[in-house]
Short mmCIF file of C-alpha atoms in Angstrom, two decimals:
data_model
loop_
_atom_site.label_atom_id
_atom_site.label_comp_id
_atom_site.label_asym_id
_atom_site.label_seq_id
_atom_site.Cartn_x
_atom_site.Cartn_y
_atom_site.Cartn_z
CA UNK A 1 1.76 16.95 27.56
CA UNK A 2 4.96 18.35 26.04
CA UNK A 3 7.26 16.21 28.21
CA UNK A 4 5.47 12.96 27.38
CA UNK A 5 5.33 13.91 23.70
CA UNK A 6 9.04 14.68 23.64
CA UNK A 7 9.77 11.34 25.32
CA UNK A 8 7.68 9.55 22.69
CA UNK A 9 9.49 11.39 19.90
CA UNK A 10 12.84 10.63 21.48
CA UNK A 11 12.02 6.91 21.81
CA UNK A 12 10.95 6.66 18.17
CA UNK A 13 14.13 8.41 17.02
CA UNK A 14 16.23 6.23 19.33
CA UNK A 15 14.89 3.12 17.58
CA UNK A 16 16.28 4.46 14.31
CA UNK A 17 19.76 5.51 15.50
CA UNK A 18 21.46 2.07 15.25
CA UNK A 19 20.36 1.79 11.62
CA UNK A 20 21.46 5.36 10.81
CA UNK A 21 24.91 4.67 12.27
CA UNK A 22 25.18 1.33 10.45
CA UNK A 23 24.06 2.85 7.15
CA UNK A 24 26.51 5.74 7.45
CA UNK A 25 29.34 3.31 8.24
CA UNK A 26 28.39 1.16 5.25
CA UNK A 27 27.79 3.92 2.70
CA UNK A 28 29.36 7.23 3.70
CA UNK A 29 32.66 6.34 5.36
CA UNK A 30 33.91 4.13 2.49
CA UNK A 31 33.14 6.97 0.05
CA UNK A 32 35.36 9.24 2.14
CA UNK A 33 38.12 6.65 2.19
CA UNK A 34 37.70 6.05 5.91
CA UNK A 35 37.67 2.69 7.66
CA UNK A 36 34.28 1.75 9.07
CA UNK A 37 34.23 -0.11 12.40
CA UNK A 38 31.30 -2.19 11.16
CA UNK A 39 29.36 -2.43 7.91
CA UNK A 40 26.08 -3.87 6.78
CA UNK A 41 27.81 -6.65 4.84
CA UNK A 42 29.73 -7.83 7.91
CA UNK A 43 26.60 -8.49 9.94
CA UNK A 44 24.62 -11.71 9.73
CA UNK A 45 21.08 -11.65 8.32
CA UNK A 46 19.50 -11.94 11.79
CA UNK A 47 21.33 -8.83 13.03
CA UNK A 48 20.45 -6.89 9.89
CA UNK A 49 16.78 -7.84 10.25
CA UNK A 50 16.78 -6.73 13.90
CA UNK A 51 18.47 -3.35 13.34
CA UNK A 52 16.61 -2.45 10.14
CA UNK A 53 13.32 -3.72 11.58
CA UNK A 54 13.62 -1.36 14.57
CA UNK A 55 14.33 1.51 12.18
CA UNK A 56 11.20 0.67 10.17
CA UNK A 57 9.16 0.61 13.40
CA UNK A 58 10.50 3.98 14.55
CA UNK A 59 10.09 5.49 11.08
CA UNK A 60 6.49 4.30 10.86
CA UNK A 61 5.58 6.12 14.07
CA UNK A 62 7.30 9.30 12.88
CA UNK A 63 5.42 9.03 9.60
CA UNK A 64 2.06 8.61 11.35
CA UNK A 65 2.70 11.62 13.60
CA UNK A 66 3.69 13.75 10.61
CA UNK A 67 0.51 12.84 8.72
CA UNK A 68 -1.73 13.56 11.72
CA UNK A 69 -0.01 16.90 12.32
CA UNK A 70 -0.35 17.85 8.65
CA UNK A 71 -4.14 17.51 8.85
CA UNK A 72 -4.23 20.95 10.46
CA UNK A 73 -3.00 22.61 7.25
CA UNK A 74 -3.93 20.40 4.29
CA UNK A 75 -6.93 18.22 3.35
CA UNK A 76 -6.85 14.97 5.30
CA UNK A 77 -7.07 12.90 2.10
CA UNK A 78 -3.92 14.58 0.79
CA UNK A 79 -2.03 14.05 4.06
CA UNK A 80 -2.99 10.37 4.00
CA UNK A 81 -1.97 10.11 0.32
CA UNK A 82 1.49 11.47 1.15
CA UNK A 83 1.76 9.05 4.07
CA UNK A 84 0.75 6.16 1.83
CA UNK A 85 3.31 7.03 -0.86
CA UNK A 86 6.16 7.29 1.65
CA UNK A 87 5.11 4.12 3.46
CA UNK A 88 5.16 2.06 0.27
CA UNK A 89 8.26 3.73 -1.22
CA UNK A 90 10.41 0.65 -0.47
CA UNK A 91 8.03 -1.49 -2.52
CA UNK A 92 8.53 0.90 -5.43
CA UNK A 93 12.30 0.65 -5.00
CA UNK A 94 12.34 -3.16 -4.97
CA UNK A 95 10.05 -3.43 -7.98
CA UNK A 96 11.96 -0.74 -9.86
CA UNK A 97 15.17 -2.73 -9.37
CA UNK A 98 13.66 -5.79 -11.07
CA UNK A 99 12.19 -3.65 -13.88
CA UNK A 100 15.61 -2.00 -14.37
CA UNK A 101 17.36 -5.37 -14.58
CA UNK A 102 14.76 -6.53 -17.09
CA UNK A 103 15.79 -3.62 -19.30
CA UNK A 104 19.54 -4.00 -18.76
CA UNK A 105 19.44 -7.72 -19.57
CA UNK A 106 16.72 -7.52 -22.24
CA UNK A 107 16.64 -10.62 -24.44
CA UNK A 108 18.51 -12.84 -21.98
CA UNK A 109 17.22 -15.39 -19.52
CA UNK A 110 18.19 -13.09 -16.66
CA UNK A 111 16.16 -10.27 -18.21
CA UNK A 112 13.11 -12.50 -18.65
CA UNK A 113 13.34 -13.66 -15.04
CA UNK A 114 13.72 -10.05 -13.82
CA UNK A 115 10.56 -9.00 -15.69
CA UNK A 116 8.64 -11.88 -14.16
CA UNK A 117 9.98 -11.03 -10.70
CA UNK A 118 8.89 -7.39 -11.10
CA UNK A 119 5.32 -8.53 -11.75
CA UNK A 120 5.44 -11.22 -9.04
CA UNK A 121 6.67 -8.75 -6.43
CA UNK A 122 4.06 -6.19 -7.45
CA UNK A 123 1.13 -8.62 -7.41
CA UNK A 124 2.30 -10.14 -4.14
CA UNK A 125 2.45 -6.69 -2.51
CA UNK A 126 -1.03 -5.76 -3.72
CA UNK A 127 -2.61 -9.02 -2.58
CA UNK A 128 -0.89 -8.82 0.82
CA UNK A 129 -2.24 -5.30 1.27
CA UNK A 130 -5.83 -6.55 0.91
CA UNK A 131 -5.57 -10.14 2.13
CA UNK A 132 -3.61 -9.30 5.28
CA UNK A 133 -3.86 -5.50 5.50
CA UNK A 134 -7.53 -4.80 4.89
CA UNK A 135 -8.74 -8.05 6.42
CA UNK A 136 -6.37 -8.09 9.39
CA UNK A 137 -6.88 -4.44 10.32
CA UNK A 138 -10.66 -4.81 10.09
CA UNK A 139 -10.56 -7.82 12.42
CA UNK A 140 -8.17 -6.06 14.80
CA UNK A 141 -10.41 -2.97 14.84
CA UNK A 142 -13.57 -4.88 15.72
CA UNK A 143 -12.10 -7.49 18.08
CA UNK A 144 -9.51 -5.46 20.00
CA UNK A 145 -9.97 -4.40 23.62
CA UNK A 146 -11.82 -1.10 23.83
CA UNK A 147 -13.50 -1.52 20.45
CA UNK A 148 -16.89 -0.71 22.01
CA UNK A 149 -15.75 2.90 22.53
CA UNK A 150 -14.67 3.28 18.90
CA UNK A 151 -17.41 5.12 16.96
CA UNK A 152 -16.39 3.28 13.78
CA UNK A 153 -17.21 -0.13 15.27
CA UNK A 154 -20.84 -1.17 14.86
CA UNK A 155 -22.37 -4.03 16.89
CA UNK A 156 -24.94 -5.93 14.87
CA UNK A 157 -26.99 -9.02 15.66
CA UNK A 158 -26.16 -12.21 13.83
CA UNK A 159 -23.19 -14.50 13.36
CA UNK A 160 -19.97 -12.51 12.97
CA UNK A 161 -21.89 -9.45 11.76
CA UNK A 162 -20.15 -6.82 13.92
CA UNK A 163 -18.51 -4.43 11.50
CA UNK A 164 -16.34 -1.37 11.01
CA UNK A 165 -17.96 1.61 9.34
CA UNK A 166 -15.88 3.34 6.68
CA UNK A 167 -16.00 7.10 6.15
CA UNK A 168 -18.08 8.01 3.07
CA UNK A 169 -15.36 10.53 2.23
CA UNK A 170 -13.40 7.63 0.71
CA UNK A 171 -15.96 7.41 -2.11
CA UNK A 172 -13.42 9.09 -4.36
CA UNK A 173 -10.70 6.58 -3.49
CA UNK A 174 -12.99 3.59 -3.99
CA UNK A 175 -14.25 4.72 -7.41
CA UNK A 176 -10.76 5.56 -8.70
CA UNK A 177 -9.49 2.24 -7.37
CA UNK A 178 -12.39 0.49 -9.08
CA UNK A 179 -11.42 2.14 -12.37
CA UNK A 180 -7.80 1.03 -12.00
CA UNK A 181 -8.96 -2.50 -11.15
CA UNK A 182 -11.10 -2.74 -14.28
CA UNK A 183 -8.16 -1.60 -16.42
CA UNK A 184 -5.81 -4.10 -14.75
CA UNK A 185 -7.83 -6.98 -16.22
CA UNK A 186 -6.76 -5.80 -19.70
CA UNK A 187 -3.02 -5.41 -18.94
CA UNK A 188 -2.03 -9.05 -19.69
CA UNK A 189 -3.68 -9.03 -23.13
CA UNK A 190 -0.83 -6.90 -24.54
CA UNK A 191 1.81 -9.35 -23.31
CA UNK A 192 3.31 -6.88 -20.87
CA UNK A 193 3.03 -3.47 -19.21
CA UNK A 194 3.17 -0.82 -21.93
CA UNK A 195 2.86 2.94 -22.46
CA UNK A 196 -0.94 2.81 -22.64
CA UNK A 197 -1.06 1.14 -19.22
CA UNK A 198 1.21 3.87 -17.88
CA UNK A 199 -0.95 6.67 -19.32
CA UNK A 200 -4.20 5.19 -17.98
CA UNK A 201 -3.01 4.12 -14.53
CA UNK A 202 -0.75 7.07 -13.74
CA UNK A 203 -3.41 9.36 -15.20
CA UNK A 204 -5.98 7.93 -12.79
CA UNK A 205 -3.75 8.75 -9.83
CA UNK A 206 -2.85 12.25 -11.08
CA UNK A 207 -6.54 13.13 -11.48
CA UNK A 208 -7.23 11.72 -8.01
CA UNK A 209 -4.51 13.90 -6.44
CA UNK A 210 -5.76 17.00 -8.29
CA UNK A 211 -9.24 16.42 -6.89
CA UNK A 212 -8.14 15.89 -3.28
CA UNK A 213 -5.85 18.95 -3.42
CA UNK A 214 -8.88 21.06 -4.31
CA UNK A 215 -10.70 19.80 -1.23
CA UNK A 216 -11.16 21.87 1.89
CA UNK A 217 -9.18 21.44 5.08
CA UNK A 218 -11.53 19.56 7.39
CA UNK A 219 -12.70 21.01 10.65
CA UNK A 220 -9.99 20.43 13.18
CA UNK A 221 -10.18 17.07 14.90
CA UNK A 222 -8.96 16.78 18.47
CA UNK A 223 -5.57 15.08 18.55
CA UNK A 224 -3.58 13.86 21.52
CA UNK A 225 0.04 13.06 22.17
CA UNK A 226 2.74 13.98 19.68
CA UNK A 227 0.42 15.35 16.93
CA UNK A 228 -1.33 17.63 19.43
CA UNK A 229 2.05 18.87 20.67
CA UNK A 230 3.32 19.58 17.15
CA UNK A 231 0.04 21.23 16.11
CA UNK A 232 0.50 23.72 18.95
CA UNK A 233 3.55 25.16 17.15
CA UNK A 234 3.23 28.37 15.11
CA UNK A 235 2.44 27.57 11.49
CA UNK A 236 5.96 28.01 10.00
CA UNK A 237 7.54 25.88 12.74
CA UNK A 238 4.73 23.31 12.48
CA UNK A 239 5.17 22.97 8.72
CA UNK A 240 8.94 22.65 9.18
CA UNK A 241 8.42 19.87 11.73
CA UNK A 242 6.04 17.99 9.42
CA UNK A 243 8.41 18.22 6.47
CA UNK A 244 11.36 17.13 8.62
CA UNK A 245 9.47 14.12 9.95
CA UNK A 246 8.24 13.14 6.49
CA UNK A 247 11.73 13.41 4.97
CA UNK A 248 13.53 11.64 7.82
CA UNK A 249 10.95 8.85 8.14
CA UNK A 250 10.76 8.44 4.37
CA UNK A 251 14.56 8.17 4.11
CA UNK A 252 14.65 5.65 6.94
CA UNK A 253 11.99 3.45 5.45
CA UNK A 254 13.46 3.73 1.96
CA UNK A 255 16.94 2.65 3.10
CA UNK A 256 16.01 0.12 5.79
CA UNK A 257 13.22 -1.95 4.26
CA UNK A 258 15.26 -3.44 1.40
CA UNK A 259 17.95 -4.88 3.76
CA UNK A 260 15.14 -5.95 6.09
CA UNK A 261 13.41 -7.81 3.25
CA UNK A 262 16.69 -9.22 1.91
CA UNK A 263 17.62 -10.45 5.37
CA UNK A 264 14.30 -12.23 5.67
CA UNK A 265 14.80 -13.74 2.21
CA UNK A 266 18.23 -15.05 3.23
CA UNK A 267 16.84 -16.56 6.41
CA UNK A 268 13.94 -18.10 4.48
CA UNK A 269 16.02 -19.64 1.71
CA UNK A 270 18.38 -20.98 4.39
CA UNK A 271 15.52 -23.05 5.79
CA UNK A 272 14.42 -24.31 2.38
CA UNK A 273 11.83 -21.79 1.18
CA UNK A 274 12.09 -21.25 -2.63
CA UNK A 275 13.68 -17.90 -3.55
CA UNK A 276 10.91 -17.01 -6.03
CA UNK A 277 8.31 -17.59 -3.32
CA UNK A 278 10.30 -15.37 -0.94
CA UNK A 279 10.47 -12.56 -3.51
CA UNK A 280 6.75 -12.70 -4.20
CA UNK A 281 5.56 -12.95 -0.59
CA UNK A 282 8.17 -12.35 2.13
CA UNK A 283 9.88 -9.34 0.54
CA UNK A 284 6.55 -7.53 -0.13
CA UNK A 285 5.34 -8.40 3.38
CA UNK A 286 8.44 -6.69 4.76
CA UNK A 287 8.02 -3.67 2.50
CA UNK A 288 4.34 -3.33 3.49
CA UNK A 289 5.19 -3.40 7.20
CA UNK A 290 5.59 0.41 7.64
CA UNK A 291 2.06 1.18 6.52
CA UNK A 292 0.59 -1.70 8.53
CA UNK A 293 2.35 -0.37 11.64
CA UNK A 294 1.02 3.13 10.91
CA UNK A 295 -2.53 1.82 10.53
CA UNK A 296 -2.33 -0.25 13.72
CA UNK A 297 -1.20 2.89 15.53
CA UNK A 298 -4.14 4.91 14.19
CA UNK A 299 -6.66 2.16 14.98
CA UNK A 300 -5.31 1.82 18.50
CA UNK A 301 -5.98 5.54 18.98
CA UNK A 302 -9.63 4.92 17.96
CA UNK A 303 -8.92 6.58 14.60
CA UNK A 304 -10.11 3.56 12.68
CA UNK A 305 -11.50 5.64 9.84
CA UNK A 306 -8.16 7.37 9.21
CA UNK A 307 -6.38 4.02 9.47
CA UNK A 308 -8.57 2.32 6.90
CA UNK A 309 -8.38 5.39 4.65
CA UNK A 310 -4.59 5.04 4.70
CA UNK A 311 -4.83 1.39 3.63
CA UNK A 312 -7.15 2.23 0.75
CA UNK A 313 -4.92 5.11 -0.33
CA UNK A 314 -1.91 2.75 -0.28
CA UNK A 315 -3.76 0.26 -2.46
CA UNK A 316 -4.72 3.01 -4.90
CA UNK A 317 -1.19 4.30 -5.40
CA UNK A 318 0.28 0.78 -5.63
CA UNK A 319 -2.39 -0.29 -8.12
CA UNK A 320 -1.77 2.79 -10.30
CA UNK A 321 1.66 4.39 -9.83
CA UNK A 322 3.51 1.17 -9.04
CA UNK A 323 2.26 -0.66 -12.13
CA UNK A 324 2.32 2.35 -14.43
CA UNK A 325 5.88 3.45 -13.67
CA UNK A 326 7.47 0.01 -14.15
CA UNK A 327 7.49 0.45 -17.94
CA UNK A 328 9.24 3.83 -17.52
CA UNK A 329 12.05 2.32 -15.43
CA UNK A 330 12.35 -0.61 -17.82
CA UNK A 331 12.58 1.69 -20.86
CA UNK A 332 15.20 3.91 -19.20
CA UNK A 333 17.38 0.87 -18.52
CA UNK A 334 16.80 -0.39 -22.06
CA UNK A 335 17.76 2.96 -23.58
CA UNK A 336 14.59 3.10 -25.65
CA UNK A 337 10.88 2.47 -25.24
CA UNK A 338 10.12 -1.16 -24.51
CA UNK A 339 7.21 -3.15 -23.09
CA UNK A 340 7.92 -4.85 -19.76
CA UNK A 341 7.08 -8.40 -20.81
CA UNK A 342 6.01 -11.26 -18.54
CA UNK A 343 4.98 -14.88 -18.99
CA UNK A 344 1.58 -16.61 -18.77
CA UNK A 345 2.02 -17.37 -15.05
CA UNK A 346 2.45 -13.66 -14.24
CA UNK A 347 -0.55 -12.80 -16.45
CA UNK A 348 -2.61 -15.11 -14.24
CA UNK A 349 -1.11 -13.39 -11.16
CA UNK A 350 -2.33 -10.02 -12.46
CA UNK A 351 -5.83 -11.37 -13.14
CA UNK A 352 -5.97 -12.89 -9.66
CA UNK A 353 -4.80 -9.64 -8.08
CA UNK A 354 -7.40 -7.65 -10.03
CA UNK A 355 -10.12 -10.15 -9.06
CA UNK A 356 -9.20 -9.90 -5.38
CA UNK A 357 -9.37 -6.11 -5.62
CA UNK A 358 -12.76 -6.37 -7.35
CA UNK A 359 -14.10 -8.57 -4.54
CA UNK A 360 -12.72 -6.28 -1.82
CA UNK A 361 -14.26 -3.20 -3.44
CA UNK A 362 -17.63 -4.99 -3.73
CA UNK A 363 -17.43 -5.41 0.05
CA UNK A 364 -16.66 -1.72 0.63
CA UNK A 365 -19.30 -0.08 -1.56
CA UNK A 366 -21.74 0.05 1.37
CA UNK A 367 -18.96 1.59 3.52
CA UNK A 368 -18.84 -1.28 5.97
CA UNK A 369 -16.76 -4.41 6.38
CA UNK A 370 -18.01 -7.07 8.77
CA UNK A 371 -16.05 -9.70 10.67
CA UNK A 372 -17.20 -12.46 8.33
CA UNK A 373 -16.32 -10.42 5.23
CA UNK A 374 -12.85 -9.76 6.64
CA UNK A 375 -12.47 -13.46 7.45
CA UNK A 376 -13.54 -14.27 3.88
CA UNK A 377 -10.82 -12.00 2.47
CA UNK A 378 -8.22 -13.49 4.79
CA UNK A 379 -9.17 -17.14 4.22
CA UNK A 380 -9.21 -16.81 0.43
CA UNK A 381 -5.82 -15.09 0.44
CA UNK A 382 -4.14 -17.53 2.82
CA UNK A 383 -5.62 -20.64 1.21
CA UNK A 384 -4.39 -19.62 -2.25
CA UNK A 385 -0.86 -18.94 -1.02
CA UNK A 386 -0.69 -22.14 1.05
CA UNK A 387 -2.09 -24.31 -1.74
CA UNK A 388 0.26 -22.83 -4.33
CA UNK A 389 3.27 -23.33 -2.04
CA UNK A 390 2.27 -26.93 -1.31
CA UNK A 391 1.78 -27.57 -5.04
CA UNK A 392 5.15 -26.07 -5.99
CA UNK A 393 6.89 -28.09 -3.26
CA UNK A 394 5.07 -31.28 -4.33
CA UNK A 395 3.55 -31.62 -0.87
CA UNK A 396 0.09 -32.28 -2.29
CA UNK A 397 -1.40 -33.52 -5.56
CA UNK A 398 -4.15 -31.47 -7.21
CA UNK A 399 -5.92 -31.92 -10.55
CA UNK A 400 -4.59 -28.48 -11.60
CA UNK A 401 -1.11 -26.95 -11.89
CA UNK A 402 -0.04 -23.72 -10.18
CA UNK A 403 -1.09 -21.59 -13.18
CA UNK A 404 -4.57 -23.11 -13.31
CA UNK A 405 -4.89 -22.76 -9.53
CA UNK A 406 -4.51 -18.99 -9.92
CA UNK A 407 -7.28 -18.96 -12.52
CA UNK A 408 -9.55 -21.00 -10.22
CA UNK A 409 -9.15 -18.47 -7.41
CA UNK A 410 -9.62 -15.64 -9.92
CA UNK A 411 -13.00 -17.15 -10.81
CA UNK A 412 -13.97 -17.53 -7.15
CA UNK A 413 -13.21 -13.86 -6.42
CA UNK A 414 -15.08 -12.71 -9.54
CA UNK A 415 -18.20 -14.77 -8.81
CA UNK A 416 -18.47 -13.73 -5.15
CA UNK A 417 -17.63 -10.12 -6.00
CA UNK A 418 -20.26 -9.98 -8.75
CA UNK A 419 -22.93 -11.45 -6.46
CA UNK A 420 -22.12 -8.78 -3.85
CA UNK A 421 -22.11 -6.04 -6.46
CA UNK A 422 -25.53 -7.06 -7.77
CA UNK A 423 -26.92 -7.24 -4.22
CA UNK A 424 -25.50 -3.79 -3.46
CA UNK A 425 -26.17 -2.18 -6.84
CA UNK A 426 -28.12 0.69 -5.30
CA UNK A 427 -25.21 1.47 -2.99
CA UNK A 428 -22.89 1.35 -6.01
CA UNK A 429 -25.04 3.88 -7.90
CA UNK A 430 -25.03 6.17 -4.85
CA UNK A 431 -21.25 5.78 -4.63
CA UNK A 432 -20.84 6.88 -8.25
CA UNK A 433 -23.20 9.83 -7.76
CA UNK A 434 -21.35 10.96 -4.64
CA UNK A 435 -18.00 10.76 -6.41
CA UNK A 436 -19.29 12.63 -9.46
CA UNK A 437 -20.53 15.40 -7.21
CA UNK A 438 -17.16 15.58 -5.43
CA UNK A 439 -15.18 15.81 -8.68
CA UNK A 440 -17.57 18.37 -10.16
CA UNK A 441 -17.46 20.52 -7.03
CA UNK A 442 -13.66 20.38 -6.89
CA UNK A 443 -13.15 21.59 -10.45
CA UNK A 444 -16.01 24.09 -10.24
CA UNK A 445 -14.35 25.60 -7.17
CA UNK A 446 -11.09 25.89 -9.08
CA UNK A 447 -12.86 27.64 -11.99
CA UNK A 448 -14.59 30.09 -9.65
CA UNK A 449 -11.28 30.86 -7.93
CA UNK A 450 -9.61 31.54 -11.30
CA UNK A 451 -12.44 33.87 -12.39
CA UNK A 452 -12.29 35.78 -9.10
CA UNK A 453 -8.52 36.19 -9.47
CA UNK A 454 -8.92 37.60 -12.99
CA UNK A 455 -11.58 40.07 -11.83
CA UNK A 456 -9.23 41.36 -9.13
#
């Protein structure tokens, strides 16, 4: 066991070494006044994509192993939340850069464009996470070889009705995500992302984390491979290994994904893809790749529940922290408080993203997602992107412009989502009751602990 685990760890680290060397040559040696044999800027985009892509792959495996190992000492929901934050850290970095530029160049055309790009990148990332992430992982889980042995996969009679069962423990995540989704519909009415949006959305995530931290450590689940090997360490050594893996993998992903995304953008624009389209779709797809790799790894180990929990946790922190903190970055760059403004097109993007989230949550409230529901998510996402691209490139003629097309798809998501929600209203009530009980129990436990401490 230990030899095979060490080989797996060594292979994952080996994938990251070329990027580490390249990054050190590009960043550290010039600072020391030393000549670097090769730098990031001297390589072509294809080489940069290859080297940084391998680093992202290796870092994703290290991140997954760290999260699985951590489940021995902290609540699983918290371990997954940490994994999700680190996996989407590059998306935060890219969006923060646009928000910063919007503040630096406030009042200029460049500043206006940067604000719009911040929103476009954010909405693109969120829609990719559901349209490709949730849908694609659900389809992979049900249709992959060996799915019959996965306890999360349920075979049901009827056309495309086989489904993946979701752990009811994610009730908390779903309800908090639903709350953030409802608020997101109101964001465009103020003409930009402001302090109230930050307080509400970041507040939602802070309360969520406080609740999951008060949860109990779950009964130990049997792990295999690297996590089992690391969990066999004494507690101090095990915690040190988890922290080291989290820090190293997080640093890798944080430094490698932006060049990976930029390289893809360069390749795309070189073959005629509009730069704005690349920033909204290709760059976020690259930045979402670590978490998708992590989830594929978990699903392939028949840990479908943990994999889907990670996707939902990623959506929650992107839909709260990512949006809420953009106004902070923008205000810091501006030197004073300022609303991160965006145009009518980006307002429609936010409404569409919120509507897609609403539809996806309506699917999940009965803690199952079937093949046909996953296909529905995927088809709606892909058709909107393809139609918008064709419209922008004048490849087709439609009776609506690109802005109106977004509103049309927003309406489709809202109608289907509302129909599902009405049909599953009893499941929704049970979901709310379960979450209320979880929150109440968590804070009651904290109060009892405080009283006991005072009595001692």
